[in-house]
């Protein structure tokens, strides 16, 4: 009986390892949506940072980044918890590489304002959305986001924005 039980446990673990190995990203620093139902990865909408600066009257200005279009091609149904998977150089904390931020919709663009200035003051702050990190194996992590409201979002990394839409 014990031999059959051990064989069963080994087979189940090998199957789980095989499934997990097929659902890991190939490239470093490129978060992907993990579809819980199909156990597959879905690439997020990728764009380089397009900068913008705009005068707001004589004494005010704002600067930031934008993506064309009012919505991402990657649509995710609103749910309590959404998992993304990212591959990073082993020993790297994913939260040091990726900020999760919500876009504002302005005209025909998704806009992320990083700084505002007026004649009397300026600010360079923006609201980051917290997410949990769970290690899958060395160099691979789940980025777990909870309770996102409908809207347009992106993970910002060094040179790219990885966008998605919550419906």
PDB file of C-alpha atoms in Angstrom:
ATOM      1  CA  UNK A   1       0.000   0.000   0.000  1.00  0.00           C
ATOM      2  CA  UNK A   2       2.796   2.428   0.876  1.00  0.00           C
ATOM      3  CA  UNK A   3       4.546   1.854  -2.493  1.00  0.00           C
ATOM      4  CA  UNK A   4       1.359   2.702  -4.405  1.00  0.00           C
ATOM      5  CA  UNK A   5       0.882   5.824  -2.309  1.00  0.00           C
ATOM      6  CA  UNK A   6       4.482   6.951  -2.919  1.00  0.00           C
ATOM      7  CA  UNK A   7       4.139   6.357  -6.674  1.00  0.00           C
ATOM      8  CA  UNK A   8       0.888   8.333  -6.696  1.00  0.00           C
ATOM      9  CA  UNK A   9       2.500  11.268  -4.867  1.00  0.00           C
ATOM     10  CA  UNK A  10       5.485  11.255  -7.250  1.00  0.00           C
ATOM     11  CA  UNK A  11       3.239  11.175 -10.335  1.00  0.00           C
ATOM     12  CA  UNK A  12       1.046  14.017  -9.028  1.00  0.00           C
ATOM     13  CA  UNK A  13       4.104  16.154  -8.215  1.00  0.00           C
ATOM     14  CA  UNK A  14       5.621  15.508 -11.658  1.00  0.00           C
ATOM     15  CA  UNK A  15       2.349  16.523 -13.308  1.00  0.00           C
ATOM     16  CA  UNK A  16       2.167  19.704 -11.233  1.00  0.00           C
ATOM     17  CA  UNK A  17       5.794  20.523 -12.053  1.00  0.00           C
ATOM     18  CA  UNK A  18       5.139  19.948 -15.757  1.00  0.00           C
ATOM     19  CA  UNK A  19       2.069  22.210 -15.708  1.00  0.00           C
ATOM     20  CA  UNK A  20       3.902  24.927 -13.811  1.00  0.00           C
ATOM     21  CA  UNK A  21       6.967  24.714 -16.089  1.00  0.00           C
ATOM     22  CA  UNK A  22       4.784  25.365 -19.124  1.00  0.00           C
ATOM     23  CA  UNK A  23       3.296  28.511 -17.597  1.00  0.00           C
ATOM     24  CA  UNK A  24       6.455  30.433 -16.796  1.00  0.00           C
ATOM     25  CA  UNK A  25       7.579  33.469 -18.788  1.00  0.00           C
ATOM     26  CA  UNK A  26      10.553  33.162 -21.085  1.00  0.00           C
ATOM     27  CA  UNK A  27      11.861  36.729 -20.825  1.00  0.00           C
ATOM     28  CA  UNK A  28      13.123  38.732 -17.848  1.00  0.00           C
ATOM     29  CA  UNK A  29      11.207  41.752 -16.525  1.00  0.00           C
ATOM     30  CA  UNK A  30       8.073  41.193 -18.627  1.00  0.00           C
ATOM     31  CA  UNK A  31       4.998  40.569 -16.466  1.00  0.00           C
ATOM     32  CA  UNK A  32       2.286  38.359 -17.963  1.00  0.00           C
ATOM     33  CA  UNK A  33      -1.261  37.677 -16.824  1.00  0.00           C
ATOM     34  CA  UNK A  34      -1.723  34.169 -15.449  1.00  0.00           C
ATOM     35  CA  UNK A  35      -5.138  32.852 -16.496  1.00  0.00           C
ATOM     36  CA  UNK A  36      -6.277  30.666 -13.578  1.00  0.00           C
ATOM     37  CA  UNK A  37      -8.860  28.837 -15.713  1.00  0.00           C
ATOM     38  CA  UNK A  38      -6.615  27.810 -18.610  1.00  0.00           C
ATOM     39  CA  UNK A  39      -3.308  27.896 -16.670  1.00  0.00           C
ATOM     40  CA  UNK A  40      -1.791  29.875 -19.554  1.00  0.00           C
ATOM     41  CA  UNK A  41       0.100  33.154 -19.749  1.00  0.00           C
ATOM     42  CA  UNK A  42      -1.333  36.147 -21.568  1.00  0.00           C
ATOM     43  CA  UNK A  43       1.009  38.897 -22.714  1.00  0.00           C
ATOM     44  CA  UNK A  44       0.126  42.378 -21.518  1.00  0.00           C
ATOM     45  CA  UNK A  45      -0.025  45.330 -23.909  1.00  0.00           C
ATOM     46  CA  UNK A  46       3.562  46.573 -24.176  1.00  0.00           C
ATOM     47  CA  UNK A  47       4.600  50.117 -24.983  1.00  0.00           C
ATOM     48  CA  UNK A  48       7.689  52.209 -24.523  1.00  0.00           C
ATOM     49  CA  UNK A  49       7.269  55.311 -22.391  1.00  0.00           C
ATOM     50  CA  UNK A  50       5.888  58.174 -24.469  1.00  0.00           C
ATOM     51  CA  UNK A  51       6.503  61.369 -22.543  1.00  0.00           C
ATOM     52  CA  UNK A  52       4.236  64.373 -22.372  1.00  0.00           C
ATOM     53  CA  UNK A  53       4.439  67.841 -20.908  1.00  0.00           C
ATOM     54  CA  UNK A  54       1.525  70.208 -20.958  1.00  0.00           C
ATOM     55  CA  UNK A  55       1.036  73.788 -19.883  1.00  0.00           C
ATOM     56  CA  UNK A  56      -2.158  74.297 -17.902  1.00  0.00           C
ATOM     57  CA  UNK A  57      -2.598  78.030 -18.238  1.00  0.00           C
ATOM     58  CA  UNK A  58       0.165  80.544 -17.638  1.00  0.00           C
ATOM     59  CA  UNK A  59       1.290  79.378 -14.202  1.00  0.00           C
ATOM     60  CA  UNK A  60       0.667  75.614 -14.177  1.00  0.00           C
ATOM     61  CA  UNK A  61       2.078  72.571 -15.955  1.00  0.00           C
ATOM     62  CA  UNK A  62       2.047  68.793 -15.737  1.00  0.00           C
ATOM     63  CA  UNK A  63       4.253  66.044 -17.104  1.00  0.00           C
ATOM     64  CA  UNK A  64       4.023  62.308 -17.416  1.00  0.00           C
ATOM     65  CA  UNK A  65       3.581  59.447 -19.821  1.00  0.00           C
ATOM     66  CA  UNK A  66       0.827  58.216 -22.105  1.00  0.00           C
ATOM     67  CA  UNK A  67      -0.354  55.326 -24.249  1.00  0.00           C
ATOM     68  CA  UNK A  68      -2.550  55.808 -27.301  1.00  0.00           C
ATOM     69  CA  UNK A  69      -6.145  54.631 -27.109  1.00  0.00           C
ATOM     70  CA  UNK A  70      -8.598  54.790 -24.239  1.00  0.00           C
ATOM     71  CA  UNK A  71      -8.440  51.096 -23.366  1.00  0.00           C
ATOM     72  CA  UNK A  72      -6.009  48.217 -23.438  1.00  0.00           C
ATOM     73  CA  UNK A  73      -6.401  45.294 -25.794  1.00  0.00           C
ATOM     74  CA  UNK A  74      -5.872  43.030 -22.762  1.00  0.00           C
ATOM     75  CA  UNK A  75      -9.222  42.780 -20.959  1.00  0.00           C
ATOM     76  CA  UNK A  76      -9.506  41.168 -17.542  1.00  0.00           C
ATOM     77  CA  UNK A  77     -12.787  40.510 -15.784  1.00  0.00           C
ATOM     78  CA  UNK A  78     -13.018  42.167 -12.381  1.00  0.00           C
ATOM     79  CA  UNK A  79     -12.216  39.611  -9.692  1.00  0.00           C
ATOM     80  CA  UNK A  80     -11.090  39.519  -6.101  1.00  0.00           C
ATOM     81  CA  UNK A  81      -7.541  38.441  -6.950  1.00  0.00           C
ATOM     82  CA  UNK A  82      -5.555  38.623 -10.198  1.00  0.00           C
ATOM     83  CA  UNK A  83      -2.211  36.887 -10.663  1.00  0.00           C
ATOM     84  CA  UNK A  84       0.592  37.952 -12.932  1.00  0.00           C
ATOM     85  CA  UNK A  85       3.859  36.065 -13.355  1.00  0.00           C
ATOM     86  CA  UNK A  86       7.239  37.649 -13.898  1.00  0.00           C
ATOM     87  CA  UNK A  87      10.732  36.301 -14.422  1.00  0.00           C
ATOM     88  CA  UNK A  88      13.535  38.360 -12.872  1.00  0.00           C
ATOM     89  CA  UNK A  89      17.238  37.907 -12.304  1.00  0.00           C
ATOM     90  CA  UNK A  90      17.528  35.610  -9.263  1.00  0.00           C
ATOM     91  CA  UNK A  91      17.910  37.593  -6.070  1.00  0.00           C
ATOM     92  CA  UNK A  92      15.911  40.579  -7.410  1.00  0.00           C
ATOM     93  CA  UNK A  93      12.855  41.843  -5.559  1.00  0.00           C
ATOM     94  CA  UNK A  94      10.109  42.383  -8.187  1.00  0.00           C
ATOM     95  CA  UNK A  95       8.686  45.326  -6.205  1.00  0.00           C
ATOM     96  CA  UNK A  96      11.950  47.183  -6.871  1.00  0.00           C
ATOM     97  CA  UNK A  97      11.399  46.787 -10.632  1.00  0.00           C
ATOM     98  CA  UNK A  98       7.665  47.279 -11.138  1.00  0.00           C
ATOM     99  CA  UNK A  99       5.221  49.968 -10.086  1.00  0.00           C
ATOM    100  CA  UNK A 100       1.536  49.237 -10.566  1.00  0.00           C
ATOM    101  CA  UNK A 101      -0.379  52.404 -11.419  1.00  0.00           C
ATOM    102  CA  UNK A 102      -3.779  53.375 -12.761  1.00  0.00           C
ATOM    103  CA  UNK A 103      -4.065  55.493 -15.902  1.00  0.00           C
ATOM    104  CA  UNK A 104      -6.334  58.506 -16.261  1.00  0.00           C
ATOM    105  CA  UNK A 105      -8.303  58.743 -19.501  1.00  0.00           C
ATOM    106  CA  UNK A 106      -7.824  62.081 -21.266  1.00  0.00           C
ATOM    107  CA  UNK A 107      -9.271  62.544 -24.752  1.00  0.00           C
ATOM    108  CA  UNK A 108      -8.038  59.550 -26.775  1.00  0.00           C
ATOM    109  CA  UNK A 109      -5.137  58.562 -24.508  1.00  0.00           C
ATOM    110  CA  UNK A 110      -4.342  56.735 -21.306  1.00  0.00           C
ATOM    111  CA  UNK A 111      -2.298  59.195 -19.262  1.00  0.00           C
ATOM    112  CA  UNK A 112      -0.108  58.834 -16.199  1.00  0.00           C
ATOM    113  CA  UNK A 113       0.817  62.165 -14.587  1.00  0.00           C
ATOM    114  CA  UNK A 114       4.106  62.007 -12.685  1.00  0.00           C
ATOM    115  CA  UNK A 115       4.529  65.666 -11.751  1.00  0.00           C
ATOM    116  CA  UNK A 116       2.526  68.856 -11.458  1.00  0.00           C
ATOM    117  CA  UNK A 117       3.930  72.332 -11.067  1.00  0.00           C
ATOM    118  CA  UNK A 118       2.631  75.805 -10.415  1.00  0.00           C
ATOM    119  CA  UNK A 119       4.340  79.102  -9.829  1.00  0.00           C
ATOM    120  CA  UNK A 120       4.356  78.485  -6.082  1.00  0.00           C
ATOM    121  CA  UNK A 121       5.041  74.734  -5.804  1.00  0.00           C
ATOM    122  CA  UNK A 122       5.648  71.472  -7.576  1.00  0.00           C
ATOM    123  CA  UNK A 123       5.010  67.841  -6.757  1.00  0.00           C
ATOM    124  CA  UNK A 124       6.505  64.642  -8.093  1.00  0.00           C
ATOM    125  CA  UNK A 125       4.339  62.090  -6.378  1.00  0.00           C
ATOM    126  CA  UNK A 126       1.853  59.576  -7.672  1.00  0.00           C
ATOM    127  CA  UNK A 127      -0.173  56.809  -6.117  1.00  0.00           C
ATOM    128  CA  UNK A 128       1.226  53.311  -6.524  1.00  0.00           C
ATOM    129  CA  UNK A 129      -1.026  50.307  -6.097  1.00  0.00           C
ATOM    130  CA  UNK A 130       0.258  47.694  -3.675  1.00  0.00           C
ATOM    131  CA  UNK A 131       0.553  44.079  -4.709  1.00  0.00           C
ATOM    132  CA  UNK A 132       1.793  40.912  -3.057  1.00  0.00           C
ATOM    133  CA  UNK A 133       4.766  38.912  -4.276  1.00  0.00           C
ATOM    134  CA  UNK A 134       4.864  35.127  -3.965  1.00  0.00           C
ATOM    135  CA  UNK A 135       7.882  33.117  -5.064  1.00  0.00           C
ATOM    136  CA  UNK A 136       7.152  30.279  -7.494  1.00  0.00           C
ATOM    137  CA  UNK A 137      10.762  29.158  -7.798  1.00  0.00           C
ATOM    138  CA  UNK A 138      14.139  30.897  -8.083  1.00  0.00           C
ATOM    139  CA  UNK A 139      13.723  33.944 -10.331  1.00  0.00           C
ATOM    140  CA  UNK A 140       9.946  33.484 -10.912  1.00  0.00           C
ATOM    141  CA  UNK A 141       7.235  35.261  -8.945  1.00  0.00           C
ATOM    142  CA  UNK A 142       3.507  35.774  -8.807  1.00  0.00           C
ATOM    143  CA  UNK A 143       2.501  39.437  -8.590  1.00  0.00           C
ATOM    144  CA  UNK A 144      -0.879  39.214  -6.851  1.00  0.00           C
ATOM    145  CA  UNK A 145      -3.240  42.164  -7.107  1.00  0.00           C
ATOM    146  CA  UNK A 146      -6.419  42.298  -5.052  1.00  0.00           C
ATOM    147  CA  UNK A 147      -9.683  44.203  -5.484  1.00  0.00           C
ATOM    148  CA  UNK A 148      -8.827  46.365  -8.509  1.00  0.00           C
ATOM    149  CA  UNK A 149     -11.701  48.599  -9.575  1.00  0.00           C
ATOM    150  CA  UNK A 150     -12.631  48.740 -13.257  1.00  0.00           C
ATOM    151  CA  UNK A 151     -10.202  50.941 -15.159  1.00  0.00           C
ATOM    152  CA  UNK A 152      -6.933  51.082 -17.073  1.00  0.00           C
ATOM    153  CA  UNK A 153      -3.688  49.997 -15.373  1.00  0.00           C
ATOM    154  CA  UNK A 154      -0.061  49.241 -16.107  1.00  0.00           C
ATOM    155  CA  UNK A 155       3.048  47.759 -14.586  1.00  0.00           C
ATOM    156  CA  UNK A 156       5.868  50.213 -15.205  1.00  0.00           C
ATOM    157  CA  UNK A 157       9.386  48.875 -15.586  1.00  0.00           C
ATOM    158  CA  UNK A 158      12.644  50.469 -16.730  1.00  0.00           C
ATOM    159  CA  UNK A 159      11.778  51.135 -20.359  1.00  0.00           C
ATOM    160  CA  UNK A 160       8.269  49.787 -20.840  1.00  0.00           C
ATOM    161  CA  UNK A 161       4.678  49.978 -19.681  1.00  0.00           C
ATOM    162  CA  UNK A 162       2.706  46.716 -19.589  1.00  0.00           C
ATOM    163  CA  UNK A 163      -0.958  47.690 -19.741  1.00  0.00           C
ATOM    164  CA  UNK A 164      -4.243  45.935 -19.061  1.00  0.00           C
ATOM    165  CA  UNK A 165      -7.877  46.834 -18.545  1.00  0.00           C
ATOM    166  CA  UNK A 166     -10.135  45.693 -15.708  1.00  0.00           C
ATOM    167  CA  UNK A 167     -13.745  45.337 -16.879  1.00  0.00           C
TER     168      UNK A 167
END
